[in-house]
PDB file of C-alpha atoms in Angstrom:
ATOM      1  CA  MET A 456       0.000   0.000   0.000  1.00 70.00           C
ATOM      2  CA  SER A 457       1.188   3.540  -0.768  1.00 87.00           C
ATOM      3  CA  THR A 458       2.598   5.929   1.821  1.00 93.00           C
ATOM      4  CA  VAL A 459       0.671   9.168   2.344  1.00 96.00           C
ATOM      5  CA  CYS A 460       2.039  12.514   3.507  1.00 97.00           C
ATOM      6  CA  PHE A 461      -0.339  15.017   5.074  1.00 97.00           C
ATOM      7  CA  PHE A 462       1.059  18.523   4.593  1.00 96.00           C
ATOM      8  CA  HIS A 463      -0.359  20.971   7.146  1.00 93.00           C
ATOM      9  CA  THR A 464       0.120  24.652   7.838  1.00 89.00           C
ATOM     10  CA  GLY A 465      -1.156  24.104  11.380  1.00 86.00           C
ATOM     11  CA  SER A 466      -0.165  21.374  13.826  1.00 87.00           C
ATOM     12  CA  VAL A 467      -3.712  21.348  15.179  1.00 85.00           C
ATOM     13  CA  LEU A 468      -4.728  19.283  12.136  1.00 89.00           C
ATOM     14  CA  CYS A 469      -2.425  16.362  12.910  1.00 92.00           C
ATOM     15  CA  GLU A 470      -4.755  14.699  15.395  1.00 92.00           C
ATOM     16  CA  PRO A 471      -7.917  15.006  13.261  1.00 91.00           C
ATOM     17  CA  PHE A 472      -6.077  13.482  10.321  1.00 94.00           C
ATOM     18  CA  ASP A 473      -4.764  10.677  12.527  1.00 95.00           C
ATOM     19  CA  GLU A 474      -8.428   9.855  13.187  1.00 94.00           C
ATOM     20  CA  LEU A 475      -9.354  10.133   9.517  1.00 94.00           C
ATOM     21  CA  ALA A 476      -6.424   7.947   8.505  1.00 95.00           C
ATOM     22  CA  ALA A 477      -7.536   5.285  11.006  1.00 95.00           C
ATOM     23  CA  GLU A 478     -10.988   5.365   9.399  1.00 94.00           C
ATOM     24  CA  TYR A 479     -10.134   5.574   5.697  1.00 94.00           C
ATOM     25  CA  ILE A 480      -6.696   3.928   5.393  1.00 94.00           C
ATOM     26  CA  PRO A 481      -6.443   1.732   8.506  1.00 92.00           C
ATOM     27  CA  GLU A 482      -3.713  -0.429   6.998  1.00 89.00           C
ATOM     28  CA  GLY A 483      -1.894   2.441   5.321  1.00 88.00           C
ATOM     29  CA  ASP A 484       1.383   4.134   6.146  1.00 93.00           C
ATOM     30  CA  TYR A 485       1.383   7.896   6.543  1.00 95.00           C
ATOM     31  CA  PHE A 486       3.267  10.785   8.099  1.00 97.00           C
ATOM     32  CA  HIS A 487       2.693  14.478   8.776  1.00 97.00           C
ATOM     33  CA  LEU A 488       4.704  17.426   7.493  1.00 95.00           C
ATOM     34  CA  VAL A 489       3.959  20.755   9.198  1.00 95.00           C
ATOM     35  CA  ASP A 490       5.060  24.317   8.428  1.00 92.00           C
ATOM     36  CA  GLU A 491       3.014  26.787  10.455  1.00 90.00           C
ATOM     37  CA  SER A 492       5.123  29.734   9.295  1.00 89.00           C
ATOM     38  CA  VAL A 493       3.511  29.453   5.852  1.00 89.00           C
ATOM     39  CA  ILE A 494       0.013  30.360   7.020  1.00 85.00           C
ATOM     40  CA  ASP A 495       1.392  32.955   9.470  1.00 85.00           C
ATOM     41  CA  GLU A 496       3.120  34.810   6.638  1.00 87.00           C
ATOM     42  CA  LEU A 497       0.197  34.323   4.275  1.00 84.00           C
ATOM     43  CA  LEU A 498      -2.208  35.885   6.752  1.00 81.00           C
ATOM     44  CA  SER A 499       0.270  38.677   7.408  1.00 83.00           C
ATOM     45  CA  VAL A 500       0.817  39.713   3.793  1.00 84.00           C
ATOM     46  CA  GLY A 501      -2.703  38.840   2.635  1.00 78.00           C
ATOM     47  CA  GLU A 502      -1.744  36.997  -0.543  1.00 79.00           C
ATOM     48  CA  LEU A 503       0.157  34.010  -1.847  1.00 84.00           C
ATOM     49  CA  THR A 504       3.490  35.586  -2.803  1.00 89.00           C
ATOM     50  CA  PRO A 505       6.177  33.939  -4.977  1.00 91.00           C
ATOM     51  CA  SER A 506       8.281  33.489  -1.834  1.00 91.00           C
ATOM     52  CA  ILE A 507       5.506  31.590  -0.034  1.00 91.00           C
ATOM     53  CA  THR A 508       4.824  29.518  -3.139  1.00 93.00           C
ATOM     54  CA  ARG A 509       8.490  28.505  -3.308  1.00 93.00           C
ATOM     55  CA  ARG A 510       8.423  27.422   0.333  1.00 92.00           C
ATOM     56  CA  ILE A 511       5.314  25.322  -0.204  1.00 93.00           C
ATOM     57  CA  CYS A 512       6.875  23.708  -3.255  1.00 94.00           C
ATOM     58  CA  THR A 513       9.970  22.938  -1.193  1.00 94.00           C
ATOM     59  CA  GLN A 514       7.906  21.294   1.527  1.00 94.00           C
ATOM     60  CA  LEU A 515       5.962  19.193  -0.969  1.00 95.00           C
ATOM     61  CA  SER A 516       9.207  18.174  -2.636  1.00 96.00           C
ATOM     62  CA  LEU A 517      10.566  17.152   0.778  1.00 96.00           C
ATOM     63  CA  ALA A 518       7.467  15.019   1.269  1.00 96.00           C
ATOM     64  CA  GLU A 519       8.362  13.098  -1.880  1.00 96.00           C
ATOM     65  CA  GLN A 520      11.971  12.741  -0.775  1.00 96.00           C
ATOM     66  CA  ALA A 521      10.776  11.419   2.598  1.00 96.00           C
ATOM     67  CA  GLY A 522       9.020   8.547   0.872  1.00 95.00           C
ATOM     68  CA  ALA A 523       5.491   9.743   0.175  1.00 95.00           C
ATOM     69  CA  ASP A 524       3.724   8.141  -2.775  1.00 95.00           C
ATOM     70  CA  VAL A 525       0.880  10.667  -2.564  1.00 95.00           C
ATOM     71  CA  VAL A 526       0.576  13.988  -0.718  1.00 96.00           C
ATOM     72  CA  LEU A 527      -2.560  15.610   0.663  1.00 96.00           C
ATOM     73  CA  ASP A 528      -2.223  19.385   1.089  1.00 94.00           C
ATOM     74  CA  THR A 529      -4.690  20.088   3.900  1.00 92.00           C
ATOM     75  CA  CYS A 530      -4.619  23.901   3.667  1.00 89.00           C
ATOM     76  CA  SER A 531      -7.126  25.471   1.277  1.00 84.00           C
ATOM     77  CA  SER A 532      -5.287  28.799   1.362  1.00 84.00           C
ATOM     78  CA  THR A 533      -2.241  27.233  -0.291  1.00 86.00           C
ATOM     79  CA  SER A 534      -4.259  25.656  -3.084  1.00 82.00           C
ATOM     80  CA  PRO A 535      -2.850  27.773  -5.963  1.00 84.00           C
ATOM     81  CA  ALA A 536       0.715  26.844  -4.980  1.00 90.00           C
ATOM     82  CA  VAL A 537      -0.119  23.167  -5.482  1.00 91.00           C
ATOM     83  CA  ASP A 538      -0.608  23.831  -9.202  1.00 91.00           C
ATOM     84  CA  THR A 539       3.015  24.973  -9.343  1.00 93.00           C
ATOM     85  CA  ALA A 540       4.279  22.155  -7.132  1.00 94.00           C
ATOM     86  CA  ARG A 541       2.661  19.566  -9.375  1.00 94.00           C
ATOM     87  CA  GLN A 542       5.084  20.580 -12.104  1.00 93.00           C
ATOM     88  CA  LEU A 543       8.071  19.980  -9.807  1.00 92.00           C
ATOM     89  CA  VAL A 544       7.065  16.907  -7.802  1.00 95.00           C
ATOM     90  CA  ASP A 545       6.693  13.480  -9.367  1.00 95.00           C
ATOM     91  CA  VAL A 546       4.151  12.044  -6.917  1.00 95.00           C
ATOM     92  CA  PRO A 547       0.451  12.993  -6.984  1.00 94.00           C
ATOM     93  CA  ILE A 548      -0.575  15.963  -4.828  1.00 95.00           C
ATOM     94  CA  VAL A 549      -4.222  16.180  -3.799  1.00 94.00           C
ATOM     95  CA  LYS A 550      -5.684  19.516  -2.740  1.00 91.00           C
ATOM     96  CA  ILE A 551      -7.930  19.034   0.265  1.00 92.00           C
ATOM     97  CA  ASP A 552     -10.802  20.858  -1.432  1.00 91.00           C
ATOM     98  CA  ASP A 553     -10.491  19.245  -4.878  1.00 92.00           C
ATOM     99  CA  PRO A 554     -12.962  16.398  -4.204  1.00 93.00           C
ATOM    100  CA  MET A 555     -15.328  18.765  -2.382  1.00 93.00           C
ATOM    101  CA  ALA A 556     -15.408  21.207  -5.296  1.00 92.00           C
ATOM    102  CA  GLU A 557     -16.054  18.375  -7.735  1.00 92.00           C
ATOM    103  CA  ARG A 558     -18.927  17.073  -5.612  1.00 93.00           C
ATOM    104  CA  ALA A 559     -20.446  20.547  -5.290  1.00 93.00           C
ATOM    105  CA  VAL A 560     -20.540  21.000  -9.071  1.00 93.00           C
ATOM    106  CA  GLU A 561     -22.267  17.633  -9.388  1.00 92.00           C
ATOM    107  CA  LEU A 562     -24.924  18.600  -6.833  1.00 92.00           C
ATOM    108  CA  GLY A 563     -26.106  21.973  -8.098  1.00 89.00           C
ATOM    109  CA  ASP A 564     -25.700  25.139 -10.144  1.00 91.00           C
ATOM    110  CA  ARG A 565     -25.944  27.641  -7.281  1.00 93.00           C
ATOM    111  CA  ILE A 566     -22.998  27.108  -4.942  1.00 94.00           C
ATOM    112  CA  ALA A 567     -22.164  29.073  -1.804  1.00 94.00           C
ATOM    113  CA  VAL A 568     -18.568  29.058  -0.552  1.00 94.00           C
ATOM    114  CA  VAL A 569     -18.237  29.982   3.125  1.00 95.00           C
ATOM    115  CA  ALA A 570     -14.874  30.815   4.697  1.00 93.00           C
ATOM    116  CA  THR A 571     -13.708  32.519   7.861  1.00 92.00           C
ATOM    117  CA  ALA A 572     -10.220  33.361   6.556  1.00 86.00           C
ATOM    118  CA  GLU A 573      -9.883  35.749   3.630  1.00 84.00           C
ATOM    119  CA  SER A 574      -6.809  33.848   2.430  1.00 82.00           C
ATOM    120  CA  THR A 575      -9.022  30.825   1.787  1.00 85.00           C
ATOM    121  CA  LEU A 576     -12.047  32.475   0.195  1.00 87.00           C
ATOM    122  CA  GLY A 577     -10.491  33.443  -3.151  1.00 86.00           C
ATOM    123  CA  PRO A 578      -8.659  30.164  -3.871  1.00 86.00           C
ATOM    124  CA  SER A 579     -11.668  28.047  -2.882  1.00 89.00           C
ATOM    125  CA  THR A 580     -14.077  30.071  -5.006  1.00 90.00           C
ATOM    126  CA  GLU A 581     -11.754  29.986  -8.019  1.00 89.00           C
ATOM    127  CA  LEU A 582     -11.323  26.229  -7.621  1.00 89.00           C
ATOM    128  CA  VAL A 583     -15.080  25.628  -7.751  1.00 91.00           C
ATOM    129  CA  GLU A 584     -15.379  27.860 -10.798  1.00 90.00           C
ATOM    130  CA  ARG A 585     -12.586  25.937 -12.560  1.00 89.00           C
ATOM    131  CA  LYS A 586     -14.167  22.585 -11.724  1.00 89.00           C
ATOM    132  CA  ALA A 587     -17.479  23.760 -13.172  1.00 89.00           C
ATOM    133  CA  GLU A 588     -15.778  25.071 -16.314  1.00 87.00           C
ATOM    134  CA  ALA A 589     -13.873  21.798 -16.764  1.00 87.00           C
ATOM    135  CA  THR A 590     -17.087  19.781 -16.735  1.00 82.00           C
ATOM    136  CA  GLY A 591     -18.971  22.210 -18.956  1.00 80.00           C
ATOM    137  CA  GLU A 592     -21.418  22.998 -16.172  1.00 73.00           C
ATOM    138  CA  SER A 593     -22.879  26.460 -15.651  1.00 76.00           C
ATOM    139  CA  ALA A 594     -22.387  27.412 -12.005  1.00 82.00           C
ATOM    140  CA  SER A 595     -23.119  30.545 -10.024  1.00 89.00           C
ATOM    141  CA  VAL A 596     -20.667  30.732  -7.117  1.00 90.00           C
ATOM    142  CA  GLU A 597     -21.322  33.070  -4.190  1.00 90.00           C
ATOM    143  CA  SER A 598     -18.450  33.763  -1.813  1.00 92.00           C
ATOM    144  CA  THR A 599     -19.122  34.611   1.831  1.00 93.00           C
ATOM    145  CA  LEU A 600     -16.528  35.658   4.406  1.00 94.00           C
ATOM    146  CA  VAL A 601     -17.407  35.261   8.089  1.00 94.00           C
ATOM    147  CA  ASP A 602     -14.377  37.090   9.414  1.00 89.00           C
ATOM    148  CA  GLU A 603     -15.924  37.608  12.867  1.00 92.00           C
ATOM    149  CA  ALA A 604     -15.859  33.834  13.258  1.00 91.00           C
ATOM    150  CA  PHE A 605     -12.167  33.739  12.406  1.00 88.00           C
ATOM    151  CA  GLU A 606     -11.452  36.313  15.099  1.00 89.00           C
ATOM    152  CA  ALA A 607     -13.544  34.338  17.584  1.00 90.00           C
ATOM    153  CA  ARG A 608     -11.584  31.182  16.862  1.00 87.00           C
ATOM    154  CA  LEU A 609      -8.284  33.011  17.336  1.00 84.00           C
ATOM    155  CA  ASP A 610      -9.603  34.202  20.702  1.00 88.00           C
ATOM    156  CA  GLY A 611     -10.479  30.623  21.647  1.00 88.00           C
ATOM    157  CA  ASP A 612     -14.236  31.261  21.547  1.00 93.00           C
ATOM    158  CA  THR A 613     -15.281  28.206  19.531  1.00 92.00           C
ATOM    159  CA  ASP A 614     -18.930  28.524  20.545  1.00 94.00           C
ATOM    160  CA  ARG A 615     -19.175  31.989  18.982  1.00 95.00           C
ATOM    161  CA  HIS A 616     -17.243  30.778  15.924  1.00 95.00           C
ATOM    162  CA  ASP A 617     -19.673  27.912  15.440  1.00 95.00           C
ATOM    163  CA  ARG A 618     -22.733  30.101  15.981  1.00 95.00           C
ATOM    164  CA  LEU A 619     -21.626  32.734  13.477  1.00 95.00           C
ATOM    165  CA  VAL A 620     -20.780  30.187  10.781  1.00 95.00           C
ATOM    166  CA  SER A 621     -24.001  28.257  11.347  1.00 95.00           C
ATOM    167  CA  GLU A 622     -26.152  31.373  11.145  1.00 94.00           C
ATOM    168  CA  ARG A 623     -24.559  32.341   7.838  1.00 94.00           C
ATOM    169  CA  VAL A 624     -24.956  28.855   6.363  1.00 95.00           C
ATOM    170  CA  VAL A 625     -28.623  28.632   7.372  1.00 94.00           C
ATOM    171  CA  GLY A 626     -29.292  31.953   5.643  1.00 92.00           C
ATOM    172  CA  LEU A 627     -27.429  30.982   2.485  1.00 92.00           C
ATOM    173  CA  ALA A 628     -29.133  27.610   2.239  1.00 90.00           C
ATOM    174  CA  GLU A 629     -32.410  29.289   1.346  1.00 88.00           C
ATOM    175  CA  GLU A 630     -30.925  30.664  -1.881  1.00 90.00           C
ATOM    176  CA  THR A 631     -28.446  28.005  -3.030  1.00 93.00           C
ATOM    177  CA  ASP A 632     -28.277  24.364  -4.129  1.00 94.00           C
ATOM    178  CA  VAL A 633     -25.233  23.441  -2.058  1.00 95.00           C
ATOM    179  CA  VAL A 634     -23.071  25.091   0.619  1.00 95.00           C
ATOM    180  CA  ILE A 635     -19.311  24.529   0.914  1.00 95.00           C
ATOM    181  CA  LEU A 636     -17.493  24.911   4.228  1.00 95.00           C
ATOM    182  CA  ALA A 637     -14.195  25.982   2.715  1.00 91.00           C
ATOM    183  CA  GLN A 638     -11.908  25.287   5.696  1.00 87.00           C
ATOM    184  CA  ALA A 639     -11.208  22.081   7.577  1.00 85.00           C
ATOM    185  CA  SER A 640     -11.658  24.088  10.790  1.00 85.00           C
ATOM    186  CA  MET A 641     -15.400  24.213  10.068  1.00 90.00           C
ATOM    187  CA  SER A 642     -15.848  20.542   9.181  1.00 89.00           C
ATOM    188  CA  HIS A 643     -17.188  19.605  12.619  1.00 90.00           C
ATOM    189  CA  LEU A 644     -20.316  21.653  11.781  1.00 93.00           C
ATOM    190  CA  GLU A 645     -21.177  19.646   8.662  1.00 94.00           C
ATOM    191  CA  SER A 646     -23.365  17.019  10.309  1.00 92.00           C
ATOM    192  CA  ASP A 647     -25.430  19.426  12.402  1.00 93.00           C
ATOM    193  CA  LEU A 648     -25.928  21.869   9.537  1.00 94.00           C
ATOM    194  CA  SER A 649     -26.919  19.073   7.170  1.00 93.00           C
ATOM    195  CA  ASP A 650     -29.741  18.259   9.594  1.00 93.00           C
ATOM    196  CA  ARG A 651     -30.819  21.895   9.823  1.00 94.00           C
ATOM    197  CA  VAL A 652     -30.989  22.872   6.158  1.00 94.00           C
ATOM    198  CA  SER A 653     -32.572  21.323   3.079  1.00 93.00           C
ATOM    199  CA  VAL A 654     -29.512  21.512   0.799  1.00 94.00           C
ATOM    200  CA  PRO A 655     -26.234  19.565   0.962  1.00 95.00           C
ATOM    201  CA  VAL A 656     -23.522  21.019   3.190  1.00 95.00           C
ATOM    202  CA  LEU A 657     -20.024  19.861   2.230  1.00 95.00           C
ATOM    203  CA  SER A 658     -16.701  19.965   4.043  1.00 93.00           C
ATOM    204  CA  SER A 659     -13.357  18.847   2.710  1.00 90.00           C
ATOM    205  CA  PRO A 660     -11.623  16.371   5.065  1.00 92.00           C
ATOM    206  CA  SER A 661     -13.805  13.278   4.639  1.00 91.00           C
ATOM    207  CA  LEU A 662     -14.182  13.730   0.874  1.00 93.00           C
ATOM    208  CA  ALA A 663     -10.430  14.254   0.519  1.00 93.00           C
ATOM    209  CA  MET A 664      -9.735  11.124   2.525  1.00 94.00           C
ATOM    210  CA  GLU A 665     -12.098   9.129   0.306  1.00 93.00           C
ATOM    211  CA  ALA A 666      -9.997  10.251  -2.654  1.00 92.00           C
ATOM    212  CA  ILE A 667      -6.767   9.359  -0.855  1.00 94.00           C
ATOM    213  CA  ALA A 668      -8.118   5.923   0.092  1.00 93.00           C
ATOM    214  CA  ASN A 669      -9.002   5.232  -3.536  1.00 89.00           C
ATOM    215  CA  ARG A 670      -5.470   6.160  -4.609  1.00 87.00           C
ATOM    216  CA  VAL A 671      -3.564   4.132  -2.037  1.00 84.00           C
ATOM    217  CA  THR A 672      -5.607   0.978  -2.586  1.00 75.00           C
ATOM    218  CA  GLU A 673      -5.394   1.015  -6.393  1.00 64.00           C
TER     219      GLU A 673
END
């Protein structure tokens, strides 16, 4: 079975992906690669600079050198850099939101993308638009930033974070066919929100792990 590398820009994601790996690739080998300075600088400068892109490409190249047969980039904000890294790294690199964007396009024409970090909103929205274009589908993508929730999470107020995101999703669900939770940090809300609204609510981790499981068992 193939070896998987999970590339994170936050160490907080290691434990959740340990749990996902136990569920989706219980017999598989995997390791984590973490560079928190990437997201710190990205949030500081507000955009994915050439310097940050080079660092991400270096980390993904190191993942290959460390023995990974497939890499999952778990940070949606770094998504555009993966397109560059794919030209430099010989092993497959999966963006965490690739499978989610593909599923969203399959489910409806009116898609809402919800993020709490501005660095994620643009890349996630553009990814959905590209997936729709690639399949010939006509999609209307609405981007929504819940920046108050991001601040609440930084302050450690997860209850307020969850309430603000949930309120926004419930409102959007009345006008869309599917809602995307664009960051893994919101994925714990997927189940509850799916019960509260009449349209599909998607988050990236489980769908990404389904894609990884299919690759490593081929």
